[in-house]
Coordinates of C-alpha atoms in Angstrom, one line a residue:
X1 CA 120.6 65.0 71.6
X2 CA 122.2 68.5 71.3
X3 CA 121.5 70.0 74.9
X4 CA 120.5 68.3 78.5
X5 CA 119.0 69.8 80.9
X6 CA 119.9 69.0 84.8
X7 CA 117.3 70.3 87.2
X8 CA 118.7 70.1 90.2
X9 CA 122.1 71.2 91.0
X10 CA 123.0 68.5 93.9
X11 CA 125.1 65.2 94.6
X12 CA 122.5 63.2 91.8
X13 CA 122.6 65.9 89.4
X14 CA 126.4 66.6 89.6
X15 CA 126.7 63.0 89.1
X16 CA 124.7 62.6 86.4
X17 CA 126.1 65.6 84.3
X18 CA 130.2 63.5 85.3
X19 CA 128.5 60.1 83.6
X20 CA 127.1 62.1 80.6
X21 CA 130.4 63.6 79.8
X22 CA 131.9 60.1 80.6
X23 CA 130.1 58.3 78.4
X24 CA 130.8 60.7 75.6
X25 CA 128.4 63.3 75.5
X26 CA 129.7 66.4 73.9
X27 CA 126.5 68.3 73.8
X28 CA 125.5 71.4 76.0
X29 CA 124.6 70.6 79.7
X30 CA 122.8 73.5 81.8
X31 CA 122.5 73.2 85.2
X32 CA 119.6 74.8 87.1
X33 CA 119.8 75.1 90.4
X34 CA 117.4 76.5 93.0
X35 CA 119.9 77.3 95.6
X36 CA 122.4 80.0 95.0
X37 CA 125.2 77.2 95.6
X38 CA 127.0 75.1 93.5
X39 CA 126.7 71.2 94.3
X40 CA 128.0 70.9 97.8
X41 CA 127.9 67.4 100.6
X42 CA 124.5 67.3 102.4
X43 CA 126.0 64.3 104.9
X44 CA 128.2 66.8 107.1
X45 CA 125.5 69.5 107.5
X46 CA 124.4 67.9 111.0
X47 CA 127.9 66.9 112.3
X48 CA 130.5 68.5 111.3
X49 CA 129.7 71.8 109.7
X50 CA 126.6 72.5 112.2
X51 CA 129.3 72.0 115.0
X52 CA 131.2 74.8 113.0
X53 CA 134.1 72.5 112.4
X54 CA 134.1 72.6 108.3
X55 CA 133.4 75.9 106.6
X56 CA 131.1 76.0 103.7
X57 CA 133.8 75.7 101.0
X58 CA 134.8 72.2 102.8
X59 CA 131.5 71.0 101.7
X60 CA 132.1 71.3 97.8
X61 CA 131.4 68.1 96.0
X62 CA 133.5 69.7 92.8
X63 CA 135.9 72.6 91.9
X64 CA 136.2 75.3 89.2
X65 CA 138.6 73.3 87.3
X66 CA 136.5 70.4 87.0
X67 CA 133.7 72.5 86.2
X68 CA 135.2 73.9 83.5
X69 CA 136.4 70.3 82.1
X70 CA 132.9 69.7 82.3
X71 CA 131.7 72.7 80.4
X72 CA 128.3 73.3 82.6
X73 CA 126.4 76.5 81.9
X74 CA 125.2 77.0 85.9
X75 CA 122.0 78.9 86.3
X76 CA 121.8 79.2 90.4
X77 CA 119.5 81.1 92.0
X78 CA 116.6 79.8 89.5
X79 CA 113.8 77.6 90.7
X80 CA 111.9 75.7 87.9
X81 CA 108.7 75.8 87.7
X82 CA 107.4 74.0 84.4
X83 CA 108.7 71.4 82.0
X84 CA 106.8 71.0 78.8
X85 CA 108.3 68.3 77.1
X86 CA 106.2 68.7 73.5
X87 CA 108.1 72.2 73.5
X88 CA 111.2 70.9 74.9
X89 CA 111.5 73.8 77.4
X90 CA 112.0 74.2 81.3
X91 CA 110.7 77.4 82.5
X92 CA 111.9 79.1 85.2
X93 CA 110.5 81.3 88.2
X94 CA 111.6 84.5 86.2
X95 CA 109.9 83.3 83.2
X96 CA 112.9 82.0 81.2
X97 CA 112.1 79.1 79.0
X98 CA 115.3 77.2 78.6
X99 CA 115.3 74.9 75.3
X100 CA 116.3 71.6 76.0
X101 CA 116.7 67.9 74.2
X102 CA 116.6 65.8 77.1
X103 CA 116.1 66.2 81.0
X104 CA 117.4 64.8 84.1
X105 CA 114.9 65.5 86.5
X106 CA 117.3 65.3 90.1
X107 CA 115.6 68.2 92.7
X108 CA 115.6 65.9 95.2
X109 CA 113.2 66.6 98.1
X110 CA 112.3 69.6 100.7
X111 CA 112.0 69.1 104.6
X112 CA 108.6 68.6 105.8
X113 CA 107.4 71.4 108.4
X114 CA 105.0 71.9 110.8
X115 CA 101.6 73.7 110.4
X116 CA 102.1 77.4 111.7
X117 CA 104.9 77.4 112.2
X118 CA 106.0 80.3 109.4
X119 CA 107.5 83.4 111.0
X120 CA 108.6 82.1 114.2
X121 CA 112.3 82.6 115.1
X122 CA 114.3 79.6 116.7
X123 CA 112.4 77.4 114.3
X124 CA 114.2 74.8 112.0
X125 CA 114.5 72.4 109.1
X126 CA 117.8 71.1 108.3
X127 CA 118.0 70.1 104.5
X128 CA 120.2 73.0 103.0
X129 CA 123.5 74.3 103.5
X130 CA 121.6 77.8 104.4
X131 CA 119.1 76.3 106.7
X132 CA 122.5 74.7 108.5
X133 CA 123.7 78.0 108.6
X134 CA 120.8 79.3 110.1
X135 CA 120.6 76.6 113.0
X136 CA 124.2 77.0 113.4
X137 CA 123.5 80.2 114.8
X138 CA 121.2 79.5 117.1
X139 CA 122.5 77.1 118.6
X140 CA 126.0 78.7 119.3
X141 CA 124.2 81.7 120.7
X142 CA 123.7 81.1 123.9
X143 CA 120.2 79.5 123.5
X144 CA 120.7 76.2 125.8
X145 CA 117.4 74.1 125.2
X146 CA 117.3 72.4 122.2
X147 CA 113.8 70.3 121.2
X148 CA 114.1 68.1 117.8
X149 CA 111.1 66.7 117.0
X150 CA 111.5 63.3 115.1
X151 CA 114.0 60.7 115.9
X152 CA 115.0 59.6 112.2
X153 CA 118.9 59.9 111.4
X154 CA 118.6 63.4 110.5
X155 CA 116.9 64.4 114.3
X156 CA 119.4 62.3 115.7
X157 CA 122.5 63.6 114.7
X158 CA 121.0 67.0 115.4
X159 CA 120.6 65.9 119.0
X160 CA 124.3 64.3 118.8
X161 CA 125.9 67.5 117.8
X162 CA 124.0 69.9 119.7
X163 CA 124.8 67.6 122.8
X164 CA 128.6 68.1 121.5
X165 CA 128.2 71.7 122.2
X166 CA 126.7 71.8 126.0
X167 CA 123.0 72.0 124.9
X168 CA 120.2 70.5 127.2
X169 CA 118.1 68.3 124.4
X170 CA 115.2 66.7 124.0
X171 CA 114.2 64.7 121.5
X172 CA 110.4 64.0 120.8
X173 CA 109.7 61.3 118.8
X174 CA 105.8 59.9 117.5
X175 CA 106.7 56.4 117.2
X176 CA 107.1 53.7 119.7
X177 CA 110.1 53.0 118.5
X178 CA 112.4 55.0 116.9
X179 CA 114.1 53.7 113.5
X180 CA 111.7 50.6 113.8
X181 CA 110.9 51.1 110.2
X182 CA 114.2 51.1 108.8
X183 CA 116.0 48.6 111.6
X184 CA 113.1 46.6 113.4
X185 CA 112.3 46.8 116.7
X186 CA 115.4 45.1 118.0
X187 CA 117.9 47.4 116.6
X188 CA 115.9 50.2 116.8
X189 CA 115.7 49.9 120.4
X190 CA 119.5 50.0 120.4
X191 CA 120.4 52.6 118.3
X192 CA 118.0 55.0 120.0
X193 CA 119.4 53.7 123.1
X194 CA 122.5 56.1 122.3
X195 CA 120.4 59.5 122.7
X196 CA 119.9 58.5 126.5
X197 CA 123.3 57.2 126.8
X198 CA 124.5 60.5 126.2
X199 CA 122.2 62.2 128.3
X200 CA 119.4 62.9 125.7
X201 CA 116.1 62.9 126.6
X202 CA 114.1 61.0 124.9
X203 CA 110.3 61.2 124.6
X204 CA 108.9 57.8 122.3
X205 CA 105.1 57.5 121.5
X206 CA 104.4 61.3 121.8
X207 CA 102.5 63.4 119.4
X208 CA 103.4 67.2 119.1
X209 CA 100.4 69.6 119.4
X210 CA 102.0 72.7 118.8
X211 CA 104.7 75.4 119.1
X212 CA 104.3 78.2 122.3
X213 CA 106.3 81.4 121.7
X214 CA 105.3 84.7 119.9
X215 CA 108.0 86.1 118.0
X216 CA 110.1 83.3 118.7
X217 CA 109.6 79.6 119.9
X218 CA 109.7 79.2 124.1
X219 CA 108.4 75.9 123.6
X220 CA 106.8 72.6 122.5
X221 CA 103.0 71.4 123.4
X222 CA 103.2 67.7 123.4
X223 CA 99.7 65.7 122.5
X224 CA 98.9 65.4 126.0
X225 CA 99.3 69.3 127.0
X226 CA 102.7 68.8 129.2
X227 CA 105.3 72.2 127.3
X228 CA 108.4 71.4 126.9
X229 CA 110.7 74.9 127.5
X230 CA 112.7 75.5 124.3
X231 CA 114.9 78.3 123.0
X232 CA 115.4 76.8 119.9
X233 CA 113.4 73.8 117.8
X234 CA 114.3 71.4 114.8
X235 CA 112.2 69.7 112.7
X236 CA 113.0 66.6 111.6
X237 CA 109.6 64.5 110.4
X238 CA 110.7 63.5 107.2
X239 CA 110.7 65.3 103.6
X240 CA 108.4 65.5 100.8
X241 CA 110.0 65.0 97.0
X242 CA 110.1 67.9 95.2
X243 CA 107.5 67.3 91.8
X244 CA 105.0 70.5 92.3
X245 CA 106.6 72.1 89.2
X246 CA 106.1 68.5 86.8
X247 CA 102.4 69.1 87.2
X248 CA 100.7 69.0 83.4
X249 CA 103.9 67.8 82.2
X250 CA 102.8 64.1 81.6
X251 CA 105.7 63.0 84.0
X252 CA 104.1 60.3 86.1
X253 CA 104.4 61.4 89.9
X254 CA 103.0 59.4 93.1
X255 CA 105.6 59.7 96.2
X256 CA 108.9 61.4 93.8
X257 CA 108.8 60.7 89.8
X258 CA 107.9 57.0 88.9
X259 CA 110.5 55.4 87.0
X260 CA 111.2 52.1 85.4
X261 CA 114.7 50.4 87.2
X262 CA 116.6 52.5 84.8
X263 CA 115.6 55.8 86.0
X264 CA 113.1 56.6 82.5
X265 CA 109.8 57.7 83.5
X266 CA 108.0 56.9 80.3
X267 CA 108.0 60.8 78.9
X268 CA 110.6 60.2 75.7
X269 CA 114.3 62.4 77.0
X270 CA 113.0 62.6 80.2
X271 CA 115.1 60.6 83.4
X272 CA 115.0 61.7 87.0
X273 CA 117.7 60.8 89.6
X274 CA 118.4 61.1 93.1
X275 CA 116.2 61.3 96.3
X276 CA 113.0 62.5 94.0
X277 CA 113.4 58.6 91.8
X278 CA 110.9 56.4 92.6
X279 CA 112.6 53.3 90.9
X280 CA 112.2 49.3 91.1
X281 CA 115.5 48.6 93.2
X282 CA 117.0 45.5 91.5
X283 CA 118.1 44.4 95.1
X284 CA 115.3 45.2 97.1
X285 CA 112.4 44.1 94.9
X286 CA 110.6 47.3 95.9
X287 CA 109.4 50.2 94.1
X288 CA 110.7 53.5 96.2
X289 CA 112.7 56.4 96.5
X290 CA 115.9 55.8 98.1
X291 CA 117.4 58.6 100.2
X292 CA 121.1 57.7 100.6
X293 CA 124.4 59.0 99.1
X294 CA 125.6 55.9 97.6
X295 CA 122.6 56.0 95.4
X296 CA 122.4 59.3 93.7
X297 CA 125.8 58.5 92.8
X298 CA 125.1 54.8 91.2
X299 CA 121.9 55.7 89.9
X300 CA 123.4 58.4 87.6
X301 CA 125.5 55.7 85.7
X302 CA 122.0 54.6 85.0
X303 CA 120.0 57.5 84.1
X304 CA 123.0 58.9 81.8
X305 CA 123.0 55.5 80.0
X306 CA 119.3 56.0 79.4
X307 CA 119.2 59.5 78.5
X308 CA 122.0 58.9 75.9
X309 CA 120.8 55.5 74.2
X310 CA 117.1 56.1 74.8
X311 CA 116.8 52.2 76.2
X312 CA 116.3 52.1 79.5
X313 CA 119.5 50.8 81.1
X314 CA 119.9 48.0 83.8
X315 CA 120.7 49.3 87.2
X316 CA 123.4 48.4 89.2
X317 CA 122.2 45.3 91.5
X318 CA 124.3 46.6 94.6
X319 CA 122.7 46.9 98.1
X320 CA 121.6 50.0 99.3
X321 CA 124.0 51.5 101.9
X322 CA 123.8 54.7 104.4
X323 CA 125.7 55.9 107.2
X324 CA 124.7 58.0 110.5
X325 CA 127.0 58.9 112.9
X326 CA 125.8 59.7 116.4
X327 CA 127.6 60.3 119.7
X328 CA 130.8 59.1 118.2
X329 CA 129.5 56.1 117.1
X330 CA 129.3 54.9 113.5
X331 CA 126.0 53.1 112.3
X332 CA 126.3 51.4 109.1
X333 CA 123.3 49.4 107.0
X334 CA 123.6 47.4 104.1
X335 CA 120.5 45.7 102.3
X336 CA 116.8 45.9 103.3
X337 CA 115.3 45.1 106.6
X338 CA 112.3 42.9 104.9
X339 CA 109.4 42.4 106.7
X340 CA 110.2 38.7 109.2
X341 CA 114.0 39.6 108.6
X342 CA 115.5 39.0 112.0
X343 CA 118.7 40.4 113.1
X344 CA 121.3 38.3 114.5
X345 CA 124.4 39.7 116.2
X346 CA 127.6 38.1 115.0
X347 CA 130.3 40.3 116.0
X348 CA 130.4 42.1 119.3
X349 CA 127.9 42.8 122.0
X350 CA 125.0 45.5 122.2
X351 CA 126.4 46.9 125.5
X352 CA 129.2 48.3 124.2
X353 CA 127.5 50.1 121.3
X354 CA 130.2 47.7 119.2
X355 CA 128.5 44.9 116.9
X356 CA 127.4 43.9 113.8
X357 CA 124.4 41.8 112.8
X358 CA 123.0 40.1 110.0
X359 CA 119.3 40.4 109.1
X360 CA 118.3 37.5 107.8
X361 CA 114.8 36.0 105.9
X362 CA 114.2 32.3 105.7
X363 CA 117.7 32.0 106.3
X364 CA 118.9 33.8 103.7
X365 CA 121.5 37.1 104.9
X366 CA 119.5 40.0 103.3
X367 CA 121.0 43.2 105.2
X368 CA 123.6 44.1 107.4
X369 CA 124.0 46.4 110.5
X370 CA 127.2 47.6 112.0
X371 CA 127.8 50.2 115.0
X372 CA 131.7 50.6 115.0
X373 CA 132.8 48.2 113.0
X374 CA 133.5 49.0 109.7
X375 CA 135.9 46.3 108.6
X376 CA 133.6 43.8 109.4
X377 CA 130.7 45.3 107.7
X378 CA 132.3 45.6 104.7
X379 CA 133.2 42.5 104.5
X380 CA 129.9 40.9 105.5
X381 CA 127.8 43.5 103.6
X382 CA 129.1 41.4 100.5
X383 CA 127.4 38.2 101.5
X384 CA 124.1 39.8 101.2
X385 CA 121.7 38.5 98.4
X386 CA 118.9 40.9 96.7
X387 CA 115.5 39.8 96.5
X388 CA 113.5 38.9 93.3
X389 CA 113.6 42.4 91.3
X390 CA 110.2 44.4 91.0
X391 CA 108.8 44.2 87.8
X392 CA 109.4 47.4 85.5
X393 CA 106.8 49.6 86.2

């Protein structure tokens, strides 16, 4: 294999292209990237940075000298829009057909958005450095009322920050229960808890209708008519992976790219990576795409092996991990909430937003959840035990 492809240039890609050249490849690597950045850290876009306290350069994952160690061609700027893998090309929006031996398929995923929506100021995503610059400056421009829409991690530590900077928010979120997906009901009681702690509003079991505002948003219609006043609004209802441009390619897509556990999706030199892998987890037992950090980073190891040896390599058996931190506090989850797993706390108390508990299933510890207390979930999150792997797919 001669020349590798990357498409996408982010944490999973970056990654991927460091495992190549540590296993031993020696080939060419090209990059392509649709943003006009180099690989920068998505986590501190809704703390930190949006608060204005890191500047953009902060946020690199790498530096020139380790790119040129690597010896990358970077094409930024370039979205691709095609792979053909009987010609071995990737073609790009300019219509530039870059030749390739193998691809790592890592473009990751794009923020969902609401339906008519295009056009109108004050509006937001957050899923790129640019749209983070963008809300940034709204919100630090004297625009008080904040409205996110969606009470996942992402809408939360939105409302965190902007509650950081003086902003009246309110946060409107469709289920019952926010998090109840990811933490049960339980600990997604207390975790959302924070946001009213804090002096958050927060709206559960309410459907949005609409956006008022010509020009620019003044507000949110909820479900049941009542307008919320906003100057400015974030939407936060989940992404979508990004696989329009693998249409006709013979790449098999339903929910990201489908892969075997070692990241191969069945096309010969073809491997995807990142937030757009839909992989059999080795821990979890299930079949899906697994947004964190931790994983684009461990699921490279993987997808280089593959790429290079053409076998499909085992994948690492370690529980999946994320982080959120809201209102100063630090939520931590290990494992995989099952369905029936019940939490139990064993360090600490709810009240004081200080605890950890263990999710267990027929008595067996399967995840781990910690607010401010990393020692102990570290050492706990080690304990955990991974279900009976999914079959290859």
């Amino acid at each position: 294999m001669r020349s590798i492809t990357v498409v996408g240039a982010s944490l999973a890609g970056l990654s991927t292209v460091r495992a190549l050249r540590t296993d031993g490849y020696d080939g060419e690597i090209v990059v392509v990237g649709e943003e006009r950045h180099t690989p920068y850290d998505r986590p501190p876009l809704s703390k930190d940075f949006l608060k204005g306290g890191l500047d953009a350069a902060a946020l690199s994952l790498g530096d020139p000298e380790e790119y040129e160690d690597l010896d990358v061609q970077w094409l930024l700027g370039e979205r691709a829009v095609r792979l053909d893998p009987g010609a071995r090309t990737v073609t790009l929006a300019g219509g530039r057909h870059v030749r390739t031996h193998g691809v790592v398929i890592a473009t990751g995923a794009a923020a969902r958005t609401l339906p008519g929506t295009d056009g109108l100021a004050g509006v937001h995503t957050l899923r790129t450095l640019d749209d983070a610059l963008a809300l940034r400056a709204d919100l630090t421009n004297g625009r008080p009322r904040l409205v996110v829409i969606g009470a996942g991690f992402i809408g939360a530590e939105v409302a965190s920050t902007a509650r950081g900077l003086g902003l009246d928010v309110t946060v409107v979120e469709a289920l019952g229960i926010p998090l109840e997906r990811q933490l049960g009901r339980e600990m997604g009681l207390v975790c959302s808890s924070l946001h009213t702690d804090h002096g958050v509003r927060l709206l559960c079991g309410t459907g949005v209708a609409g956006l008022v505002g010509e020009g620019r948003v003044t507000g949110v219609r909820l479900a049941d008519g009542q307008v919320l006043p906003a100057d400015v609004v974030v939407v936060g209802v989940g992404v979508r992976p990004a696989t329009d441009w693998l249409a006709g390619s013979g790449v098999p897509v339903d929910d990201g790219v489908v892969c075997d556990a070692g990241c191969a999706t069945g096309v010969p030199g073809v491997v995807a990576v990142g937030d757009v892998a839909r992989c059999p987890h080795p821990f979890t037992g299930r079949h899906a795409r697994i947004e964190h950090w931790s994983n684009a980073g461990e699921q490279a190891k993987t997808a280089a092996r593959t790429l290079l040896t053409g076998v499909s390599a085992p994948a690492s058996p370690t529980a999946p991990y994320f982080w959120s931190d809201q209102y100063g506090v630090r939520i931590q989850l290990a494992g995989y909430v099952a369905p029936g797993a019940e939490p139990e706390v064993v360090e600490g108390d709810l009240d004081s937003r200080s605890f950890t508990a263990v999710y267990r299933r027929e008595g067996t510890p399967v995840a781990v959840l910690s607010l401010n207390q990393p020692k102990f979930f570290n050492r706990l999150r080690r304990t955990l035990v991974p279900a009976v792997p999914a079959a290859a797919h």
